[in-house]
mmCIF file of C-alpha atoms and ligand atoms in Angstrom:
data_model
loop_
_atom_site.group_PDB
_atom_site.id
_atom_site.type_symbol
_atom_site.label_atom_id
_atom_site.label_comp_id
_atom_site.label_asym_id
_atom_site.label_seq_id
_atom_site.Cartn_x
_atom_site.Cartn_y
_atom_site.Cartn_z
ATOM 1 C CA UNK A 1 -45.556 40.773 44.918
ATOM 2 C CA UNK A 2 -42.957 43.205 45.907
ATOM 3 C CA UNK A 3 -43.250 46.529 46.835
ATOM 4 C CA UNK A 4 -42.125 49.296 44.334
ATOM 5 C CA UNK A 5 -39.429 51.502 45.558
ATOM 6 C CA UNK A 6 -41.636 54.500 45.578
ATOM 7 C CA UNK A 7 -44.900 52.392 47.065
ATOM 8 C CA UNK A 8 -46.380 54.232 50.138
ATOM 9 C CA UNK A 9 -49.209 51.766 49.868
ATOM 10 C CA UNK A 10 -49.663 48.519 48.184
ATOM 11 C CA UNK A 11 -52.547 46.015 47.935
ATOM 12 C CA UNK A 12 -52.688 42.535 46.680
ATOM 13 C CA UNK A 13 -55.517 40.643 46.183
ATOM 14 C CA UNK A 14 -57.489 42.074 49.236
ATOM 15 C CA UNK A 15 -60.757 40.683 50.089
ATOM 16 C CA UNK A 16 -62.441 41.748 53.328
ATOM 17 C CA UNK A 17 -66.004 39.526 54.306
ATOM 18 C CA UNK A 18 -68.259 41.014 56.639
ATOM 19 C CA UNK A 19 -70.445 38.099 57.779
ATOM 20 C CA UNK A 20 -71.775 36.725 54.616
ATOM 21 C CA UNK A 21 -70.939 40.190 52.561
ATOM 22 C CA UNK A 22 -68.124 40.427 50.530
ATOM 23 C CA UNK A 23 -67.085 44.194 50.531
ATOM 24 C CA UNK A 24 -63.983 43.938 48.740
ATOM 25 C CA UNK A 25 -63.644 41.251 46.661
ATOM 26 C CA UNK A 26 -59.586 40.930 45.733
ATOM 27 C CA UNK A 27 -58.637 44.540 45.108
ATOM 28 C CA UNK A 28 -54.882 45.275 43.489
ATOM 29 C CA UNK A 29 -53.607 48.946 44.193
ATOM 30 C CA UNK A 30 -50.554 50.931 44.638
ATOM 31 C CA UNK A 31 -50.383 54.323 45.693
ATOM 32 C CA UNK A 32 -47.041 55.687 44.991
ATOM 33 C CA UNK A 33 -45.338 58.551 47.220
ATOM 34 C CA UNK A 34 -46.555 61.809 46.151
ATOM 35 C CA UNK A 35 -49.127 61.243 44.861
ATOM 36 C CA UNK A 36 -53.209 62.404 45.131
ATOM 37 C CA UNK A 37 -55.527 59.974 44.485
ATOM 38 C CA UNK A 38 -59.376 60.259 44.759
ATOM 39 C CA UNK A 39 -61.369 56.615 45.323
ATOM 40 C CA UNK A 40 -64.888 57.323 43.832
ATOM 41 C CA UNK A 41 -68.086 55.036 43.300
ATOM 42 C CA UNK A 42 -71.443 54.639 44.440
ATOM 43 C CA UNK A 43 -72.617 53.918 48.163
ATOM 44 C CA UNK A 44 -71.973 50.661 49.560
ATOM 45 C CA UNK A 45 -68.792 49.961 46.815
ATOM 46 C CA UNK A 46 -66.481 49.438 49.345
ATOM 47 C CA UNK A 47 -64.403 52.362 49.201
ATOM 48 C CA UNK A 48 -64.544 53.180 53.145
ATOM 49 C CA UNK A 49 -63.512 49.610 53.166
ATOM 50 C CA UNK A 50 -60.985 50.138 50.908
ATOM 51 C CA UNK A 51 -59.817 53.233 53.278
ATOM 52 C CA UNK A 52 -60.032 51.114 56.479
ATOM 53 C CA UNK A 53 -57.590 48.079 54.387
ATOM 54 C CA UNK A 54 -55.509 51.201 53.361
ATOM 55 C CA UNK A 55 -55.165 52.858 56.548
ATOM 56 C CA UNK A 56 -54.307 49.329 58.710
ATOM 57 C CA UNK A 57 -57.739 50.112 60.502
ATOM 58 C CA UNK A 58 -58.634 46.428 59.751
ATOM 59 C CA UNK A 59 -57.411 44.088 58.209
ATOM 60 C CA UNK A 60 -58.488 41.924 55.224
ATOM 61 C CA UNK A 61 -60.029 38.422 55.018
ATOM 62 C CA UNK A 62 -57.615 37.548 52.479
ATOM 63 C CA UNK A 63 -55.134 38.945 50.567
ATOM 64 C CA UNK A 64 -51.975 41.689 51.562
ATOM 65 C CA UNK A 65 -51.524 45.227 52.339
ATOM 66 C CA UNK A 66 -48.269 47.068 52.957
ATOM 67 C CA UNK A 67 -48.337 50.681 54.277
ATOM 68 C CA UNK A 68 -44.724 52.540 54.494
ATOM 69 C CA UNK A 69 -42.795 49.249 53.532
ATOM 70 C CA UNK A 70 -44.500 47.397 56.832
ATOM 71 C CA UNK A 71 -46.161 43.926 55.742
ATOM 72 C CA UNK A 72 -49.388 44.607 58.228
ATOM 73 C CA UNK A 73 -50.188 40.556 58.645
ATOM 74 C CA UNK A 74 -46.924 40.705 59.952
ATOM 75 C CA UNK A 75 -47.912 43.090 63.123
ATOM 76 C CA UNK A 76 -49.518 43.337 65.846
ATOM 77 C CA UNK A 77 -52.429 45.247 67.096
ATOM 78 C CA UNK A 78 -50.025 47.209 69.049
ATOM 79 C CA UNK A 79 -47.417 47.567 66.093
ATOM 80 C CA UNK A 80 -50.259 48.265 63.700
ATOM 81 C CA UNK A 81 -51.012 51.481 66.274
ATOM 82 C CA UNK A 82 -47.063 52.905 66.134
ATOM 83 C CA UNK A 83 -47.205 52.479 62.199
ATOM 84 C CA UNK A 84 -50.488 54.235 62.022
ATOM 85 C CA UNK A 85 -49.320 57.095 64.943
ATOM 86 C CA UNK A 86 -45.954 57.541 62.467
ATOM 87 C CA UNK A 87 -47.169 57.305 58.850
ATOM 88 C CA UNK A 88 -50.872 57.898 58.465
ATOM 89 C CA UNK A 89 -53.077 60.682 59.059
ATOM 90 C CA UNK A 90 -56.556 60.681 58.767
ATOM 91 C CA UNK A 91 -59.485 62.931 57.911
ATOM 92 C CA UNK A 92 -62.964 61.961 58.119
ATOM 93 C CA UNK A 93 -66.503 63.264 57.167
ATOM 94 C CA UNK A 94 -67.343 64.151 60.929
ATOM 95 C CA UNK A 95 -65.068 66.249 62.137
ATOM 96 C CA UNK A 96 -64.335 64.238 65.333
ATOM 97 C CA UNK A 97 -63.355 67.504 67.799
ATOM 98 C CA UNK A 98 -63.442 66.956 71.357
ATOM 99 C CA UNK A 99 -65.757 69.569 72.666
ATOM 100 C CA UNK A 100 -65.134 72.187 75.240
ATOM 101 C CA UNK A 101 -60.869 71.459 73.987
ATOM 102 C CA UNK A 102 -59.534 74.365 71.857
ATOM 103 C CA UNK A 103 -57.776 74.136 68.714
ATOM 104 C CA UNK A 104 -54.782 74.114 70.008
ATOM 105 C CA UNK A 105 -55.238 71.208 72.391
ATOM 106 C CA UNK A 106 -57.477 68.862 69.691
ATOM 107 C CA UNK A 107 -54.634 68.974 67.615
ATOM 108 C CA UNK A 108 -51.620 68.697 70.858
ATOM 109 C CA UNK A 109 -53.570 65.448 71.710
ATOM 110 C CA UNK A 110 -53.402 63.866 68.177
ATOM 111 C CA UNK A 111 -49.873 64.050 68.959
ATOM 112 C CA UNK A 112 -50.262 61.863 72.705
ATOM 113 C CA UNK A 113 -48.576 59.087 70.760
ATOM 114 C CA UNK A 114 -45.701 60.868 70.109
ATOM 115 C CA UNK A 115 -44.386 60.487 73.956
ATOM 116 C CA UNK A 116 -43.434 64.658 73.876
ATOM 117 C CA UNK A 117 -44.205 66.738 76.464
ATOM 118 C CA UNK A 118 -47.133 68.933 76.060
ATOM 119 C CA UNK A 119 -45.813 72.147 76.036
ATOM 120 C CA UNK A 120 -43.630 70.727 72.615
ATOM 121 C CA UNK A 121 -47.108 68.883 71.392
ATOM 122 C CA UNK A 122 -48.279 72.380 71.554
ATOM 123 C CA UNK A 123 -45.818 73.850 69.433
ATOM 124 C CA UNK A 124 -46.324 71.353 66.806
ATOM 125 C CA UNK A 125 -50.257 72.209 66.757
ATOM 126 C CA UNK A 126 -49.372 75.629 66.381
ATOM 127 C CA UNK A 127 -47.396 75.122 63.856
ATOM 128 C CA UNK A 128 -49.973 72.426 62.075
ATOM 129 C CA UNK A 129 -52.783 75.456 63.098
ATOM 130 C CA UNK A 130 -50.620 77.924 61.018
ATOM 131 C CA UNK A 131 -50.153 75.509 57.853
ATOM 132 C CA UNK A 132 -54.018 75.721 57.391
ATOM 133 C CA UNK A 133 -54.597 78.812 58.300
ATOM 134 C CA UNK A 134 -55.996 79.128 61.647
ATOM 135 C CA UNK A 135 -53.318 80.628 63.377
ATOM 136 C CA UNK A 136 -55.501 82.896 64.875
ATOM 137 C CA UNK A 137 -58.266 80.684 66.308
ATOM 138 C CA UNK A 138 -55.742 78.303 68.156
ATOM 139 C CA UNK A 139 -57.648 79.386 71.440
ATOM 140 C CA UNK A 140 -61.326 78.523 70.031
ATOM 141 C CA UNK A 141 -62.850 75.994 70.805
ATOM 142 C CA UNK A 142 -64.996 73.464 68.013
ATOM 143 C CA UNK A 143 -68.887 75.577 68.636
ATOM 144 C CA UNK A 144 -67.360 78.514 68.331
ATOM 145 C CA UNK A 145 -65.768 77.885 64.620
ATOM 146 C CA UNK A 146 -67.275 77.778 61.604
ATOM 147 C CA UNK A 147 -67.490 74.055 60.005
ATOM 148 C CA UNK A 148 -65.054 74.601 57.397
ATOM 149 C CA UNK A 149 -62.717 75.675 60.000
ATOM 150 C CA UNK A 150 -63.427 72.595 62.175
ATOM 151 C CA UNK A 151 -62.430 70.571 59.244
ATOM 152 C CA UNK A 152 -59.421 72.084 58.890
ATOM 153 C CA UNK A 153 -58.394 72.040 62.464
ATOM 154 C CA UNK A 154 -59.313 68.172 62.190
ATOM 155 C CA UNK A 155 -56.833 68.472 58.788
ATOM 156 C CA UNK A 156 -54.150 69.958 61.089
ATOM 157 C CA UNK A 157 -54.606 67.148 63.389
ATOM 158 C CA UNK A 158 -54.008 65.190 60.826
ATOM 159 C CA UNK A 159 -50.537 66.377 59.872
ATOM 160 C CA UNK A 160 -49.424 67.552 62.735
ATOM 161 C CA UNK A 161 -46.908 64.621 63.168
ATOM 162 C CA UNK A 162 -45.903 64.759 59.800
ATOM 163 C CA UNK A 163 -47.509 61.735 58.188
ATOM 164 C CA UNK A 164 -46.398 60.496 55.290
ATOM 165 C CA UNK A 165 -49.528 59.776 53.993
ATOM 166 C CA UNK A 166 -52.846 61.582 54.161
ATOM 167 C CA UNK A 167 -56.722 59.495 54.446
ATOM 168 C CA UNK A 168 -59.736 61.740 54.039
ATOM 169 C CA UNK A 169 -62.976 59.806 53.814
ATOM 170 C CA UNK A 170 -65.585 62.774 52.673
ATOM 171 C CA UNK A 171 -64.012 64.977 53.627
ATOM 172 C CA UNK A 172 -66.136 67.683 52.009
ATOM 173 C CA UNK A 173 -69.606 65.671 52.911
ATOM 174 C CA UNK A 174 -70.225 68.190 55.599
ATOM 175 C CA UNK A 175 -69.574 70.975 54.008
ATOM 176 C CA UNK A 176 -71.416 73.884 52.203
ATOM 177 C CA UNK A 177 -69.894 74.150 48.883
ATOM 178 C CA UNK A 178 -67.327 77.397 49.481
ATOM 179 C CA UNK A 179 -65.703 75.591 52.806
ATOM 180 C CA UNK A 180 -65.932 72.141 51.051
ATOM 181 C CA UNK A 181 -63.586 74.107 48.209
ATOM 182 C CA UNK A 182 -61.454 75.499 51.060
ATOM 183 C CA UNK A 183 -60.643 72.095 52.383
ATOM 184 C CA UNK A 184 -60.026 70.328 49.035
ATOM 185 C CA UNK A 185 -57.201 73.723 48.293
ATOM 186 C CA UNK A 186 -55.344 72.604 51.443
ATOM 187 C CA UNK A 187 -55.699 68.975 50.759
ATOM 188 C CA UNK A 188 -53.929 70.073 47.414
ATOM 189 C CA UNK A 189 -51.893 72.189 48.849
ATOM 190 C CA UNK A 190 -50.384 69.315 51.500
ATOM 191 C CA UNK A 191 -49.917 67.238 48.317
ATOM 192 C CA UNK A 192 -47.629 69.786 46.525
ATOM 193 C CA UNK A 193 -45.549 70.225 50.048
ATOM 194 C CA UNK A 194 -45.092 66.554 49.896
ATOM 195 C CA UNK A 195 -47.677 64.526 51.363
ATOM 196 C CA UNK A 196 -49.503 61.717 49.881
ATOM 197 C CA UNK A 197 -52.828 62.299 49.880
ATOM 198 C CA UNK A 198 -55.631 59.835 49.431
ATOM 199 C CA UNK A 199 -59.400 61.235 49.049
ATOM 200 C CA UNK A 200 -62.624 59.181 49.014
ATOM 201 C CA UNK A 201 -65.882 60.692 47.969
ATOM 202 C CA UNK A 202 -68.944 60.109 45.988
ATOM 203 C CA UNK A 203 -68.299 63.965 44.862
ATOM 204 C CA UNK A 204 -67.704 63.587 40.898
ATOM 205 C CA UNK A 205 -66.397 66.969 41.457
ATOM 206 C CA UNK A 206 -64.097 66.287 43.912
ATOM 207 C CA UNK A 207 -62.578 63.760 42.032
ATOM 208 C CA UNK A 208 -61.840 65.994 38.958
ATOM 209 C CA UNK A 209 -60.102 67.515 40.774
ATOM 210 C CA UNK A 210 -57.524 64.756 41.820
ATOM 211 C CA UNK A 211 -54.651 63.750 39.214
ATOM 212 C CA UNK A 212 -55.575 59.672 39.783
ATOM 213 C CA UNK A 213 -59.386 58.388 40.182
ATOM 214 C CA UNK A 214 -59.582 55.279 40.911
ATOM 215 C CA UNK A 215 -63.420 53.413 40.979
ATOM 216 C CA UNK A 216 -64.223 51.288 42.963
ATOM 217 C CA UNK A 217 -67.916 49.018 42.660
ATOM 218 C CA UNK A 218 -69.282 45.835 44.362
ATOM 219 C CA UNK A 219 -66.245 45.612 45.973
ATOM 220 C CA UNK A 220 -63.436 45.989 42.736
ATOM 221 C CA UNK A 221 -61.270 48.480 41.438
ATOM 222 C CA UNK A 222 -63.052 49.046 37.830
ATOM 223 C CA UNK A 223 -60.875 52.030 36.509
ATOM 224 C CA UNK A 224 -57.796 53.629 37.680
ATOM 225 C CA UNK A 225 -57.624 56.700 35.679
ATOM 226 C CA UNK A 226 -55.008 59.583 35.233
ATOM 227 C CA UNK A 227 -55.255 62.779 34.346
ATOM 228 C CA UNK A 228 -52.430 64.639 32.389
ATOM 229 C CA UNK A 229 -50.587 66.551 34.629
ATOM 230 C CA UNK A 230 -51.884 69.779 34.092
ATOM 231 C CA UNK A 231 -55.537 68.906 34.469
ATOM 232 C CA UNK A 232 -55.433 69.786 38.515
HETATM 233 P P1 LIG B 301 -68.939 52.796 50.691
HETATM 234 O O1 LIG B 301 -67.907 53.426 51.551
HETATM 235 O O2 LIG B 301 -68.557 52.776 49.230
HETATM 236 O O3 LIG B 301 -70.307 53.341 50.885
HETATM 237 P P2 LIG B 301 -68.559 50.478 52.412
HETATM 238 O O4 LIG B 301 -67.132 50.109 52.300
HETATM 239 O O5 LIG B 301 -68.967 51.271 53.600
HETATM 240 O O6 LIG B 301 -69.001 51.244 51.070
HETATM 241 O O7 LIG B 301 -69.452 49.178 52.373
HETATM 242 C C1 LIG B 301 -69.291 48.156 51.406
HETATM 243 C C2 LIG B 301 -70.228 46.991 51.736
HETATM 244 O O8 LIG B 301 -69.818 46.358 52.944
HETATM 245 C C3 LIG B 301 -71.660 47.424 51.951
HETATM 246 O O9 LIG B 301 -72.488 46.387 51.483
HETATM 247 C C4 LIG B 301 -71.751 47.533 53.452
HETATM 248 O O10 LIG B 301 -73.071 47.342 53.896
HETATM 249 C C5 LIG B 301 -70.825 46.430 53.909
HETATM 250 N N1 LIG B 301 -70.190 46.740 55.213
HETATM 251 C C6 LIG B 301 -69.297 47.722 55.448
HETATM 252 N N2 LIG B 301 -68.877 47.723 56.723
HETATM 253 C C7 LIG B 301 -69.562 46.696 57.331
HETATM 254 C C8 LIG B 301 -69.571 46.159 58.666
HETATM 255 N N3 LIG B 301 -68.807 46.679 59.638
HETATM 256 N N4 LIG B 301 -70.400 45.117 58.915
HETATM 257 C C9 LIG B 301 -71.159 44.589 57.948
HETATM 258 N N5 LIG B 301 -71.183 45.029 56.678
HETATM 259 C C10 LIG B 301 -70.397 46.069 56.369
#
């Protein structure tokens, strides 16, 4: 199968066994550049799974996956790290903050990969701090922000190096319903500046939201539906 022009991801045929369970049982998928794409279905369908195979967290039992044009059974644990540090980012439904470590400095250390020194890691937080809008709490640290800002300083990790494509699994699932809306804007709002943005959640809501659903159960895509493109 070759990979579209335009493919930022592409799946064929992936299976991934955990002992004797099969939690993705030969999944097909392309997620094209641009684009914002919520994975819905019920617990235990496979679509953290289906993240992991996505983001080159794992890899499958059978089958391919190719993230940024990069075949991923083609590299090694150590390559799979470099491709992940340069091309993903990734948002998750814990916020993941080291405590006691401002704002500023969760986000500078997403960047450790990167090889800069710290005083320009710090300037590229700042920067990812002011994109969603916490400019002003760069010097808090995680207890003393709300958890909608948490998320979002977690979101800034996230870009910070300028990922060409954006995992969030739930990202919302800790949130009350006004900062869960507040994160799910800026998702957006990454997605129109460019970034490909990929969302799983068992929020129905959520997933209106998103131009491309695709559901996932015991383990298989079962609909890949798109909205028109006004419906965001
Ligand atoms: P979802 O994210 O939709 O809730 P998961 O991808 O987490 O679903 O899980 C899919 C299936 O795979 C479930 O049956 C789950 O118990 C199983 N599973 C997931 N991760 C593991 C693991 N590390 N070890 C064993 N079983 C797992």
């Amino acid at each position: 199968m070759r990979l579209g022009e335009q493919a930022i991801v592409e799946l064929a045929g992936v299976t991934k066994e955990y002992a004797s369970v099969a939690a993705l049982r030969g999944v097909d998928l392309v997620i094209g550049t641009g684009e914002l794409v919520a994975i819905v279905g019920p617990s235990g369908s496979g679509k953290s799974t289906l993240l992991h195979m996505i983001g080159t967290l794992d890899r499958p039992t059978a089958g391919g996956v190719r993230v940024a044009g990069h075949d991923v059974a083609g590299l090694s644990d150590r390559e799979l790290s470099a491709l992940r540090a340069r091309h993903i980012g990734f948002v998750f439904q814990q916020f993941h903050l080291a405590p006691g470590v401002s704002a500023l400095d969760n986000v500078a250390d997403g960047l450790l990969y990167s090889g800069r020194a710290l005083k320009e890691r710090r300037r590229q937080a700042g920067e990812a701090l002011e994109r969603v809008g916490l400019a002003d709490r760069a010097g808090h640290r995680p207890h003393e922000l709300s958890g909608g800002e948490q998320q979002r300083v977690a979101v800034a990790r996230a870009v910070a190096g300028g990922p060409d494509l954006l995992l969030a699994d739930e990202p919302t699932g800790n949130l009350d319903t006004a900062a869960g809306a507040g994160v799910l804007a800026l998702l957006d709002e990454l997605n129109r500046s460019g970034t490909t943005v990929t969302v799983i959640t068992h929020d129905l809501d959520v997933a209106a939201r998103a131009p491309r659903r695709i559901r996932v159960r015991d383990g298989l895509v079962v609909a890949d539906e798109r909205a028109g493109a006004t419906s965001r």
